[in-house]
Short mmCIF file of N, CA and C and ligand atoms in Angstrom, two decimals:
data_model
loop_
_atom_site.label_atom_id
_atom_site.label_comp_id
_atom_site.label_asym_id
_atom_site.label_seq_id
_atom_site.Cartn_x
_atom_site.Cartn_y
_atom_site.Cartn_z
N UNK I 1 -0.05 -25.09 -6.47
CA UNK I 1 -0.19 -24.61 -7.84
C UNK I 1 0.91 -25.20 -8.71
N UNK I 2 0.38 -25.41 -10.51
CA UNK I 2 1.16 -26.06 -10.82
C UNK I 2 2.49 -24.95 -11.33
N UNK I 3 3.96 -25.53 -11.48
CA UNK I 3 4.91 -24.14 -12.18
C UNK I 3 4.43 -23.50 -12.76
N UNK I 4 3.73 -23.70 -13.53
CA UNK I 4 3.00 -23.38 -14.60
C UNK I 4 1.98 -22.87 -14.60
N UNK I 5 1.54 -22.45 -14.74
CA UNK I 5 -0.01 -21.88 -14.60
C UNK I 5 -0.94 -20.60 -14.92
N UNK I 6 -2.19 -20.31 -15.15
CA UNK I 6 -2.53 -19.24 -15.92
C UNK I 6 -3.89 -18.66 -14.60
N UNK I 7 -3.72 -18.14 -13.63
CA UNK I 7 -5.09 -17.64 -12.96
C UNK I 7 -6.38 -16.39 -13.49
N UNK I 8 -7.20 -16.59 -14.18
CA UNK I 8 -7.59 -15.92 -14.91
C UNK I 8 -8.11 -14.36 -14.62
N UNK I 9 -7.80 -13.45 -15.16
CA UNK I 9 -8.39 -12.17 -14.35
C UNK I 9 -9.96 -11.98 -14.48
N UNK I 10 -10.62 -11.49 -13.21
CA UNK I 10 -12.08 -11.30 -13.38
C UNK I 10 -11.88 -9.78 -13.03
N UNK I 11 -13.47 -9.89 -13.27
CA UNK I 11 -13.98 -8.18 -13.16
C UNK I 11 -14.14 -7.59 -11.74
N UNK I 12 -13.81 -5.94 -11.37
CA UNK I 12 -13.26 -5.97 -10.43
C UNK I 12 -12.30 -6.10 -9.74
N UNK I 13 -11.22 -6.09 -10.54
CA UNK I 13 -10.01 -6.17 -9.92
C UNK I 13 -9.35 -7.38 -8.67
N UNK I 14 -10.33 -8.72 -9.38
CA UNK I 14 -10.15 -9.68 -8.81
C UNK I 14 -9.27 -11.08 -9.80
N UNK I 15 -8.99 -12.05 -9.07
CA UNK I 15 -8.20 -12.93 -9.98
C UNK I 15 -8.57 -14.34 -9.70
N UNK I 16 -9.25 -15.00 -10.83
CA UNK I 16 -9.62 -16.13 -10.19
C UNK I 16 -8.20 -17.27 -9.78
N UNK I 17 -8.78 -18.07 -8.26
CA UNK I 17 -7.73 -18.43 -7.39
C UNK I 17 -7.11 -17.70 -6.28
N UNK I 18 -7.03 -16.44 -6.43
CA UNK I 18 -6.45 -15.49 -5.36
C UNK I 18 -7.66 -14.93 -4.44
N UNK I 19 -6.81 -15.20 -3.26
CA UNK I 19 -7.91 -14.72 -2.32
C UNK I 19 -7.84 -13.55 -1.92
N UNK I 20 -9.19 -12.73 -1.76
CA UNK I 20 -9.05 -11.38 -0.99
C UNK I 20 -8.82 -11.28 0.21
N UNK I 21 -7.76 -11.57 0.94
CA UNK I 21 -7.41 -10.99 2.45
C UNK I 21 -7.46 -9.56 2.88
N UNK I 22 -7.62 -9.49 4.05
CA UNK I 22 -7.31 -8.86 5.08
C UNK I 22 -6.19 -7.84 4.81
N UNK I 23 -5.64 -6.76 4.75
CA UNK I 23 -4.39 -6.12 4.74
C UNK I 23 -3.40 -6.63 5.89
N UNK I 24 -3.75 -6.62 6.76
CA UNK I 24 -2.87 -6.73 7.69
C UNK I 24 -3.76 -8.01 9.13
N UNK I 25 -2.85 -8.32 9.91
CA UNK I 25 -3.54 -8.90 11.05
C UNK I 25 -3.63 -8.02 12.00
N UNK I 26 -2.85 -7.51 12.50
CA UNK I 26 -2.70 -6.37 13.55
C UNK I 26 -2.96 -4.96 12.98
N UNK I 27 -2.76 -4.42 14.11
CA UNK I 27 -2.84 -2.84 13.81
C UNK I 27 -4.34 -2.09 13.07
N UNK I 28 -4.97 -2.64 13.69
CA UNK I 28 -5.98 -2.37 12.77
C UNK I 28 -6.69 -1.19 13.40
N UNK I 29 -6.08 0.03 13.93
CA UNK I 29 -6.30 0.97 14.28
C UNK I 29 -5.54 1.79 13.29
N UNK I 30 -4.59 1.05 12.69
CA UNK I 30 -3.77 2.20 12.05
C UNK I 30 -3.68 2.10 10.60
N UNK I 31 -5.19 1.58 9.69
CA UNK I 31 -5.33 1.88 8.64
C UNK I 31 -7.02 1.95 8.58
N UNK I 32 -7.44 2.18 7.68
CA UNK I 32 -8.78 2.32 7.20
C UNK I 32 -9.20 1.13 5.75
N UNK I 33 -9.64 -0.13 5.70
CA UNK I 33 -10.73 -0.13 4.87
C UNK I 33 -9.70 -0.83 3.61
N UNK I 34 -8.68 -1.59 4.09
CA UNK I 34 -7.59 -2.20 2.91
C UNK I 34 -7.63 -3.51 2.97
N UNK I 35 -7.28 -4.06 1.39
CA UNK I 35 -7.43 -5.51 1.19
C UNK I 35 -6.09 -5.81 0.78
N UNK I 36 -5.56 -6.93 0.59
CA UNK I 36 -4.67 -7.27 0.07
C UNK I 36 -4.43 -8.65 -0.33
N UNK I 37 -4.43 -8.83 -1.99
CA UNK I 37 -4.39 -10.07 -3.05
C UNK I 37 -2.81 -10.58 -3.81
N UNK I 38 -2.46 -11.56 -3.31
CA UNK I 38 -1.12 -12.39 -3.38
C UNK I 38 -1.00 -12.44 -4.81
N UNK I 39 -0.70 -11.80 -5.33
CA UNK I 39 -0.64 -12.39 -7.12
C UNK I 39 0.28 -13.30 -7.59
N UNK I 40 1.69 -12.89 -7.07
CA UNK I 40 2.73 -13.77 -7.29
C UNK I 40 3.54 -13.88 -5.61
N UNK I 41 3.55 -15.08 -5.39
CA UNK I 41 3.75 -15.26 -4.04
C UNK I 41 4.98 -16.47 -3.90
N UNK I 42 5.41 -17.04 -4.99
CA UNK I 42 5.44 -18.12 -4.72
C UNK I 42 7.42 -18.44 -4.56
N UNK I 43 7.38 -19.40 -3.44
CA UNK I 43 9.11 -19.37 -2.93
C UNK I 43 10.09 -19.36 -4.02
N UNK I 44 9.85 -19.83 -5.39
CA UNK I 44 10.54 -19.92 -6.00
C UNK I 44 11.47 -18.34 -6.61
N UNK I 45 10.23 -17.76 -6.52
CA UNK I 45 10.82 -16.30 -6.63
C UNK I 45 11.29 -15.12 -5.50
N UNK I 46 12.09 -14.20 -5.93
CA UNK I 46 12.71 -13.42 -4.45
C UNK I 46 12.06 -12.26 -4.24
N UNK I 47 10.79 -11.91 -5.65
CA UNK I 47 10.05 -10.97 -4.79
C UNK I 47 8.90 -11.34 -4.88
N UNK I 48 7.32 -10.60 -4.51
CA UNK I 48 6.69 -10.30 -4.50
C UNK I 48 5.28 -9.84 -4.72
N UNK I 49 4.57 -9.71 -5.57
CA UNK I 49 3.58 -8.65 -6.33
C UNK I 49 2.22 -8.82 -5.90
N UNK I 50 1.98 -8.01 -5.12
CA UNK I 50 1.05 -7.92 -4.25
C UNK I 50 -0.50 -7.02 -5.16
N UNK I 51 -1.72 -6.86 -4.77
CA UNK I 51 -2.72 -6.08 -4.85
C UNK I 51 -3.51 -5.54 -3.77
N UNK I 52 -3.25 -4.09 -3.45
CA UNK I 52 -3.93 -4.00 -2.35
C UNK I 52 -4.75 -2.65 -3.19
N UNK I 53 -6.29 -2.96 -2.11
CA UNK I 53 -6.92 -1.96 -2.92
C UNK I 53 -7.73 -1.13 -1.65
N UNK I 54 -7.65 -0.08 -1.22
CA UNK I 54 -8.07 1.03 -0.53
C UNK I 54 -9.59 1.14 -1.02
N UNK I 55 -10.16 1.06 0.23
CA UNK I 55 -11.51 1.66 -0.07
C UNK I 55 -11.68 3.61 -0.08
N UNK I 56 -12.62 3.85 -0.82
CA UNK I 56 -12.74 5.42 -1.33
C UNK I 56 -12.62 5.91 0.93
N UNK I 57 -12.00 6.67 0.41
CA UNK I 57 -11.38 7.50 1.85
C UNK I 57 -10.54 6.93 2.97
N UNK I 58 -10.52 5.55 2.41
CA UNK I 58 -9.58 4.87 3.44
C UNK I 58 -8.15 5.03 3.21
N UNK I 59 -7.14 4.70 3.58
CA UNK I 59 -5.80 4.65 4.09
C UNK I 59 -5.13 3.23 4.40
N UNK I 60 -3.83 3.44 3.88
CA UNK I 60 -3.28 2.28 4.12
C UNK I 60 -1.72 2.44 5.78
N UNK I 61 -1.18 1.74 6.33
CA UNK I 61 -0.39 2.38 7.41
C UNK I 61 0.60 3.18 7.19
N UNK I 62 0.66 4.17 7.44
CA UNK I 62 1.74 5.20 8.30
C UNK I 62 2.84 4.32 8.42
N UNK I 63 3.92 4.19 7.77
CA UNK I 63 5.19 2.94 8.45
C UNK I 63 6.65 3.25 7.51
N UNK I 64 7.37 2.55 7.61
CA UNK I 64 8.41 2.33 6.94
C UNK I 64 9.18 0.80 7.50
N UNK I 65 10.18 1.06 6.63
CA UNK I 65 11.25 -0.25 6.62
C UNK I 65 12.17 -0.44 5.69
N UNK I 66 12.82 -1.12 5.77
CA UNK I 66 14.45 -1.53 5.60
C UNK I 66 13.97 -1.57 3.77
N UNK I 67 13.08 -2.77 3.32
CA UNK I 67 12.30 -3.11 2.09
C UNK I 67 12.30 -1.59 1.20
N UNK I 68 12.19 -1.82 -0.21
CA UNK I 68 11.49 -0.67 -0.89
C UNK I 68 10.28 -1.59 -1.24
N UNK I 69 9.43 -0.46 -2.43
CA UNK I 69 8.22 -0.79 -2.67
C UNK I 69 7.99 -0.53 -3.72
N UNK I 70 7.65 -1.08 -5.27
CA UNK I 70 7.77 -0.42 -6.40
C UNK I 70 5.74 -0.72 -6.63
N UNK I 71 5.50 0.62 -6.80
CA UNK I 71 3.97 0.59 -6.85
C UNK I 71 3.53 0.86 -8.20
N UNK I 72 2.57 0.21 -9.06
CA UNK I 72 1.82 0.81 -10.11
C UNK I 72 -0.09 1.02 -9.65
N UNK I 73 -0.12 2.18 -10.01
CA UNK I 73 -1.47 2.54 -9.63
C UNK I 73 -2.35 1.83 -11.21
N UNK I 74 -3.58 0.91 -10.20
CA UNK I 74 -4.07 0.35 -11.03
C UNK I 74 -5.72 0.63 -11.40
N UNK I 75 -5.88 1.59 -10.26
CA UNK I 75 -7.62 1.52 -9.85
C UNK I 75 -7.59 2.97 -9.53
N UNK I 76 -8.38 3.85 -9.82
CA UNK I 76 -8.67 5.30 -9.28
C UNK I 76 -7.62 6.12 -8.77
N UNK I 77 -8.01 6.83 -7.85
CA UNK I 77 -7.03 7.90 -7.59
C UNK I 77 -6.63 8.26 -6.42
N UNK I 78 -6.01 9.23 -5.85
CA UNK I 78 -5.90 9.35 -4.58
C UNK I 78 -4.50 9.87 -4.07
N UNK I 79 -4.19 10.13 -3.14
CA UNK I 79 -2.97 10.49 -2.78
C UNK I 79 -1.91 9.45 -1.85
N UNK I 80 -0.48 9.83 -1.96
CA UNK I 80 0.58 9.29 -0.95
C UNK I 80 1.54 10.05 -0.62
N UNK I 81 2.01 10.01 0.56
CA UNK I 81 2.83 10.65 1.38
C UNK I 81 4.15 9.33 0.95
N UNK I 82 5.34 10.12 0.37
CA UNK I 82 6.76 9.21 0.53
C UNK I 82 7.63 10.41 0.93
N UNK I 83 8.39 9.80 2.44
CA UNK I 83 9.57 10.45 2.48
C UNK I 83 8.43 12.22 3.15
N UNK I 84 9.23 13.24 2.42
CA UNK I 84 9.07 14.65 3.17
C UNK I 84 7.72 15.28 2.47
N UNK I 85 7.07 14.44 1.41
CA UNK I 85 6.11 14.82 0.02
C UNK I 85 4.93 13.95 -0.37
N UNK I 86 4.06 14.75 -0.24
CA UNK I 86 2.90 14.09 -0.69
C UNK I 86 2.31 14.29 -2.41
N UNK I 87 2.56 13.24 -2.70
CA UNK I 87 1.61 12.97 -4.48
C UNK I 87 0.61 13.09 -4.83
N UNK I 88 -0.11 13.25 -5.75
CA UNK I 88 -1.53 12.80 -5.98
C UNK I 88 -1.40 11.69 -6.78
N UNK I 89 -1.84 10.99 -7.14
CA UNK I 89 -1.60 9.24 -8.13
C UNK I 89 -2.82 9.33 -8.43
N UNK I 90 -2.89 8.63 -9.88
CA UNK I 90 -3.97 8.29 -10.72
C UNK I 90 -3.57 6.52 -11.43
N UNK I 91 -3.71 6.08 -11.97
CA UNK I 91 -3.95 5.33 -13.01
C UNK I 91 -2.82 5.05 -13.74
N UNK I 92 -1.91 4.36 -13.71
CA UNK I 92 -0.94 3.82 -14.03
C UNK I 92 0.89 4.67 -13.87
N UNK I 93 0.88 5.71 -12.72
CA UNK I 93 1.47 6.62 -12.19
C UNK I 93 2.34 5.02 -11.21
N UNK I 94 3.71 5.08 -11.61
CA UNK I 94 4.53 4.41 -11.10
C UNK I 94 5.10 5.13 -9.42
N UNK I 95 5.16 4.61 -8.38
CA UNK I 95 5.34 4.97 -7.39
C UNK I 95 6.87 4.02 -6.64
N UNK I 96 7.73 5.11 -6.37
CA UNK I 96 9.22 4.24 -6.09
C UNK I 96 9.00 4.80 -4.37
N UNK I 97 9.40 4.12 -3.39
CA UNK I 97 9.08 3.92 -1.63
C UNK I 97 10.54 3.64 -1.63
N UNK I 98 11.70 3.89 -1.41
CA UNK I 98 13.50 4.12 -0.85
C UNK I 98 13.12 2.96 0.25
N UNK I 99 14.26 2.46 0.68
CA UNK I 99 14.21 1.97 2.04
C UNK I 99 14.08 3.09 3.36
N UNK I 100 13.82 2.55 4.07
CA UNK I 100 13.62 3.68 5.24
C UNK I 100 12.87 5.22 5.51
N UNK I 101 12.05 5.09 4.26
CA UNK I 101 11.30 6.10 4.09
C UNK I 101 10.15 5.85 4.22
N UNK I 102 9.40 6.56 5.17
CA UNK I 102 7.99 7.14 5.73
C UNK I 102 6.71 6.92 4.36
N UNK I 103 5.84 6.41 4.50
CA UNK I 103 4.87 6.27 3.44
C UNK I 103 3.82 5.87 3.59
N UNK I 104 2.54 6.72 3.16
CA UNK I 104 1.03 6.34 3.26
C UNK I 104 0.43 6.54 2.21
N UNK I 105 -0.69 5.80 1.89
CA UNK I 105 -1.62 6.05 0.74
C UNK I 105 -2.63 6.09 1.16
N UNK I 106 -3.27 7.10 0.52
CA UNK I 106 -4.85 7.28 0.55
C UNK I 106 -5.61 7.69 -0.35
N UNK I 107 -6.83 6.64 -0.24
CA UNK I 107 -8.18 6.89 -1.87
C UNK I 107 -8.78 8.13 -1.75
N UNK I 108 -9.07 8.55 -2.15
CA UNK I 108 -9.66 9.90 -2.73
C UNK I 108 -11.25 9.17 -2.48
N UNK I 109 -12.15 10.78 -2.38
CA UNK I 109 -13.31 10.14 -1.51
C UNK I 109 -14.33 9.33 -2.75
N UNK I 110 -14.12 9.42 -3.82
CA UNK I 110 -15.36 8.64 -4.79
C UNK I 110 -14.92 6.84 -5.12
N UNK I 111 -13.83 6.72 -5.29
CA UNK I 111 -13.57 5.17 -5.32
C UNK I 111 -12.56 4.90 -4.66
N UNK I 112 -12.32 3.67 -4.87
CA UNK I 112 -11.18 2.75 -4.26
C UNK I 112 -10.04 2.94 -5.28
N UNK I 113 -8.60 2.79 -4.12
CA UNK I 113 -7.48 3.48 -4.84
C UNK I 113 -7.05 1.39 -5.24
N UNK I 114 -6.54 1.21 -5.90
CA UNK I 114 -5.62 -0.26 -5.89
C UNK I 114 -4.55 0.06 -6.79
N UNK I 115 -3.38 -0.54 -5.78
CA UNK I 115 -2.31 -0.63 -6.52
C UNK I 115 -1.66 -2.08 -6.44
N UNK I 116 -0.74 -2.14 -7.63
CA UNK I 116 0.46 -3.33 -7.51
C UNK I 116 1.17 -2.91 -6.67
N UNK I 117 1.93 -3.68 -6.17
CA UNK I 117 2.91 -3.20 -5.20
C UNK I 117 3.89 -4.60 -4.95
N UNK I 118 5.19 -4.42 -5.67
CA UNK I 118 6.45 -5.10 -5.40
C UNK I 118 7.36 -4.94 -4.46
N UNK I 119 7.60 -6.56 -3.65
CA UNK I 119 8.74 -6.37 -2.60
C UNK I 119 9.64 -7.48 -3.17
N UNK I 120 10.60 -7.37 -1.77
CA UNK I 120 11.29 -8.22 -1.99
C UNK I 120 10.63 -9.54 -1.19
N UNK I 121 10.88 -10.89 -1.21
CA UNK I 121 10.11 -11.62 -0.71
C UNK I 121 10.17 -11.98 0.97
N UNK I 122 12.02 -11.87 1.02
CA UNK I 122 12.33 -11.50 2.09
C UNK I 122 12.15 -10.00 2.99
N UNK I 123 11.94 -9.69 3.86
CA UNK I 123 11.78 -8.67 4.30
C UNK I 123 11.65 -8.01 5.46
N UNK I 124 12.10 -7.01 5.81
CA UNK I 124 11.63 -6.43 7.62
C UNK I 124 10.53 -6.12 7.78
N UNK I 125 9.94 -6.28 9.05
CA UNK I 125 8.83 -5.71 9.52
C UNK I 125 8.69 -4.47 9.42
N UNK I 126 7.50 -3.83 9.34
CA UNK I 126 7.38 -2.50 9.35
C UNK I 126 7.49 -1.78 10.59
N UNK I 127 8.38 -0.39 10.48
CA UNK I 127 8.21 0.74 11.73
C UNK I 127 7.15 1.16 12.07
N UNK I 128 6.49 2.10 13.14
CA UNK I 128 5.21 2.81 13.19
C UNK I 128 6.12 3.71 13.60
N UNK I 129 5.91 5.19 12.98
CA UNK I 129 6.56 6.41 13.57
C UNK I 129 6.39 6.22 15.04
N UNK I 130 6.95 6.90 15.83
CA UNK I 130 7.17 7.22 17.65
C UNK I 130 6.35 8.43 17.64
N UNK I 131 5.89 9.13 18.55
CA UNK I 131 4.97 10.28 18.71
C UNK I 131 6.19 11.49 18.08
N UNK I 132 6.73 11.90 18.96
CA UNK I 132 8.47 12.44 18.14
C UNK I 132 8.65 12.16 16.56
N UNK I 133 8.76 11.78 15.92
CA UNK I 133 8.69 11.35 14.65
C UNK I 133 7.59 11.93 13.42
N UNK I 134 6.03 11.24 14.23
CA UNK I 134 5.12 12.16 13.92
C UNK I 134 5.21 13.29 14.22
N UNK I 135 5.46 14.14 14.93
CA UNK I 135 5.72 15.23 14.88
C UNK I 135 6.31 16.03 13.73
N UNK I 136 7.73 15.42 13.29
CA UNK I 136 8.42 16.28 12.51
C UNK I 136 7.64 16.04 11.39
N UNK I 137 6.98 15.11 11.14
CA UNK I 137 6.35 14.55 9.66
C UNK I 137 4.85 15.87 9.65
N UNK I 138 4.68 16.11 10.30
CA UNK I 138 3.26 17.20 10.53
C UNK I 138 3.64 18.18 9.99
N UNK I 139 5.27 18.75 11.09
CA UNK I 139 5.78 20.10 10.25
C UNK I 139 6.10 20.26 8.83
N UNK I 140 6.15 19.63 8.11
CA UNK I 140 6.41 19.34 6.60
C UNK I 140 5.20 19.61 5.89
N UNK I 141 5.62 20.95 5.04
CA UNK I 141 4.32 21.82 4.44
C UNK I 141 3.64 20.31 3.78
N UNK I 142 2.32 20.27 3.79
CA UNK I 142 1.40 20.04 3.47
C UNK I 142 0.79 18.50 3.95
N UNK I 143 2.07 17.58 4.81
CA UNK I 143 1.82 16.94 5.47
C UNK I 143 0.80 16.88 6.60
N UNK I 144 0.73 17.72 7.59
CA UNK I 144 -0.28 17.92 8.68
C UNK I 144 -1.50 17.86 7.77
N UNK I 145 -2.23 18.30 6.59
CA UNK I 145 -3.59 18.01 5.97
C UNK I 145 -3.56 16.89 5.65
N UNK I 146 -2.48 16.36 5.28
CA UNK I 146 -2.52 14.95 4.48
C UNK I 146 -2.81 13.50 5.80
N UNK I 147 -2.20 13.67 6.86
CA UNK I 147 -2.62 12.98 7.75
C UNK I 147 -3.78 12.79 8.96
N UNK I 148 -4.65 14.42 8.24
CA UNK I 148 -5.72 14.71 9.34
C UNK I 148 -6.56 12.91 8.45
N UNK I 149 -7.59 12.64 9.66
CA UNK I 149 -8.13 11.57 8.77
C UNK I 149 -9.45 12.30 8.96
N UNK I 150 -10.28 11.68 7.69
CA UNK I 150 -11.09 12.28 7.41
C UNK I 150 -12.51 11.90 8.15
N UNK I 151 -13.15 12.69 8.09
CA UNK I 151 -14.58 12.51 8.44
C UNK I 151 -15.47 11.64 7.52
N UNK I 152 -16.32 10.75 7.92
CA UNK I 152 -17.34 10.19 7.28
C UNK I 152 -18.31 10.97 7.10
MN1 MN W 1 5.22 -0.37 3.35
#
Protein backbone atom coordinates (compact mmCIF):
# COMPACT_ATOMS: atom_id res chain seq x y z
CA UNK A 1 0.00 0.00 0.00
CA UNK A 2 0.92 3.32 -0.98
CA UNK A 3 1.96 5.94 2.44
CA UNK A 4 -0.65 7.43 1.39
CA UNK A 5 -3.74 6.22 0.80
CA UNK A 6 -7.60 6.38 1.11
CA UNK A 7 -9.49 2.61 1.48
CA UNK A 8 -12.96 3.39 0.95
CA UNK A 9 -15.68 2.44 3.53
CA UNK A 10 -18.56 0.09 2.25
CA UNK A 11 -21.78 -0.95 3.62
CA UNK A 12 -21.77 -3.28 6.35
CA UNK A 13 -19.17 -2.49 8.21
CA UNK A 14 -16.73 -3.45 5.62
CA UNK A 15 -13.68 -1.51 3.97
CA UNK A 16 -12.77 -1.74 0.60
CA UNK A 17 -9.09 -3.51 0.51
CA UNK A 18 -9.36 -5.01 3.98
CA UNK A 19 -9.90 -8.40 4.38
CA UNK A 20 -12.37 -10.18 6.60
CA UNK A 21 -10.35 -12.75 8.61
CA UNK A 22 -10.76 -15.21 10.88
CA UNK A 23 -10.49 -13.88 14.66
CA UNK A 24 -8.08 -16.00 15.71
CA UNK A 25 -6.13 -19.28 14.33
CA UNK A 26 -6.31 -21.36 17.33
CA UNK A 27 -8.52 -21.78 20.07
CA UNK A 28 -11.39 -22.04 18.37
CA UNK A 29 -13.22 -23.67 21.12
CA UNK A 30 -12.89 -20.69 23.09
CA UNK A 31 -14.90 -18.12 21.20
CA UNK A 32 -18.10 -18.13 19.21
CA UNK A 33 -18.71 -16.64 15.65
CA UNK A 34 -15.81 -13.55 15.46
CA UNK A 35 -14.18 -11.78 12.61
CA UNK A 36 -11.47 -9.64 12.61
CA UNK A 37 -10.53 -6.55 9.92
CA UNK A 38 -6.85 -4.91 9.96
CA UNK A 39 -7.71 -1.27 9.44
CA UNK A 40 -4.50 0.23 10.30
CA UNK A 41 -1.80 -2.33 10.42
CA UNK A 42 0.97 -0.95 9.04
CA UNK A 43 4.94 -1.16 10.60
CA UNK A 44 5.32 2.24 10.35
CA UNK A 45 3.07 2.80 13.22
CA UNK A 46 3.32 1.41 17.03
CA UNK A 47 -0.21 0.61 17.32
CA UNK A 48 -2.93 -0.96 15.93
CA UNK A 49 -6.77 -0.52 15.01
CA UNK A 50 -8.36 -3.43 14.54
CA UNK A 51 -12.40 -4.38 13.64
CA UNK A 52 -13.76 -7.23 15.08
CA UNK A 53 -17.34 -7.92 14.80
CA UNK A 54 -19.26 -10.68 16.98
CA UNK A 55 -21.96 -12.44 15.54
CA UNK A 56 -25.58 -11.88 17.49
CA UNK A 57 -24.89 -14.37 20.59
CA UNK A 58 -21.46 -15.06 19.93
CA UNK A 59 -18.42 -14.20 22.11
CA UNK A 60 -15.14 -13.18 21.75
CA UNK A 61 -12.08 -15.12 24.22
CA UNK A 62 -12.03 -15.22 27.86
CA UNK A 63 -8.12 -13.96 28.16
CA UNK A 64 -5.91 -11.31 29.25
CA UNK A 65 -2.38 -9.84 28.83
CA UNK A 66 0.37 -7.63 29.49
CA UNK A 67 -1.31 -5.15 26.25
CA UNK A 68 -4.36 -2.80 27.04
CA UNK A 69 -7.18 -2.40 24.65
CA UNK A 70 -8.93 0.86 23.88
CA UNK A 71 -12.41 -0.21 22.34
CA UNK A 72 -15.13 1.96 20.56
CA UNK A 73 -18.40 0.19 20.08
CA UNK A 74 -19.35 0.57 16.55
CA UNK A 75 -22.23 -1.92 15.64
CA UNK A 76 -25.15 -2.98 18.09
CA UNK A 77 -25.06 -4.01 21.44
CA UNK A 78 -24.19 -6.40 23.88
CA UNK A 79 -22.23 -6.98 26.88
CA UNK A 80 -18.37 -7.27 28.41
CA UNK A 81 -16.86 -8.61 31.29
CA UNK A 82 -13.43 -6.27 32.29
CA UNK A 83 -11.58 -7.04 35.32
CA UNK A 84 -14.33 -8.02 38.46
CA UNK A 85 -17.55 -6.25 36.18
CA UNK A 86 -19.62 -6.80 33.58
CA UNK A 87 -21.05 -3.75 31.14
CA UNK A 88 -23.67 -3.56 28.84
CA UNK A 89 -22.19 -1.48 25.56
CA UNK A 90 -24.12 0.04 22.88
CA UNK A 91 -22.99 2.27 20.09
CA UNK A 92 -20.23 4.42 20.46
CA UNK A 93 -19.67 3.54 24.45
CA UNK A 94 -15.75 3.78 24.76
CA UNK A 95 -14.34 0.65 26.46
CA UNK A 96 -10.70 0.96 28.44
CA UNK A 97 -9.17 -3.21 29.05
CA UNK A 98 -5.89 -2.23 31.97
CA UNK A 99 -3.12 -4.56 31.32
CA UNK A 100 -3.58 -7.80 32.99
CA UNK A 101 -7.11 -7.71 33.28
CA UNK A 102 -9.60 -10.53 32.50
CA UNK A 103 -12.02 -9.58 29.50
CA UNK A 104 -14.86 -10.88 27.27
CA UNK A 105 -17.38 -9.56 24.95
CA UNK A 106 -20.51 -10.67 23.97
CA UNK A 107 -23.42 -9.69 21.20
CA UNK A 108 -26.62 -9.57 22.51
CA UNK A 109 -28.99 -12.10 20.81
CA UNK A 110 -30.57 -9.81 17.74
CA UNK A 111 -27.30 -8.50 15.96
CA UNK A 112 -23.75 -8.48 15.70
CA UNK A 113 -21.74 -6.56 18.31
CA UNK A 114 -18.42 -4.74 16.26
CA UNK A 115 -16.04 -2.88 17.78
CA UNK A 116 -12.69 -0.82 17.08
CA UNK A 117 -10.28 -2.01 19.11
CA UNK A 118 -6.64 -0.41 19.66
CA UNK A 119 -3.31 -2.07 20.61
CA UNK A 120 -0.14 -1.59 20.79
CA UNK A 121 1.54 -3.10 17.72
CA UNK A 122 3.94 -4.85 19.70
CA UNK A 123 2.50 -7.19 22.07
CA UNK A 124 2.05 -10.40 24.44
CA UNK A 125 0.21 -13.24 23.76
CA UNK A 126 -2.87 -13.76 25.37
CA UNK A 127 -3.54 -15.75 28.90
CA UNK A 128 -6.50 -18.32 29.07
CA UNK A 129 -7.66 -18.29 32.76
CA UNK A 130 -6.42 -21.85 34.62
CA UNK A 131 -9.56 -23.78 35.95
CA UNK A 132 -8.59 -22.00 39.56
CA UNK A 133 -8.87 -18.64 38.10
CA UNK A 134 -12.16 -19.37 36.48
CA UNK A 135 -13.34 -20.13 39.43
CA UNK A 136 -12.82 -16.95 41.34
CA UNK A 137 -14.14 -15.05 38.16
CA UNK A 138 -17.71 -17.13 38.61
CA UNK A 139 -17.81 -16.01 42.29
CA UNK A 140 -18.05 -12.37 41.29
CA UNK A 141 -21.78 -11.27 41.55
CA UNK A 142 -23.06 -11.42 38.23
CA UNK A 143 -20.19 -13.00 36.48
CA UNK A 144 -21.28 -16.80 36.70
CA UNK A 145 -24.56 -15.57 34.25
CA UNK A 146 -22.37 -13.68 32.17
CA UNK A 147 -20.16 -16.66 31.27
CA UNK A 148 -22.95 -19.38 31.14
CA UNK A 149 -22.90 -19.66 27.15
CA UNK A 150 -25.88 -19.56 25.69
CA UNK A 151 -28.19 -21.86 24.03
CA UNK A 152 -29.08 -21.76 20.35
MN1 LIG B 1 -7.66 -9.13 24.50
Amino acid sequence: MKPHSLRKGLLGFRWRGVDVRPYKADGAEAFRDVTRQALFDDAAYSSQLRYFEIGANGWSTLERHHHSHAVMILRGSGRCLVGDEVFDVAVHDLVTVPPLTWHQFRAGPDEPLGFLCMVNAKRDRPQLPAADELRQLRELPGVADFLELPTR
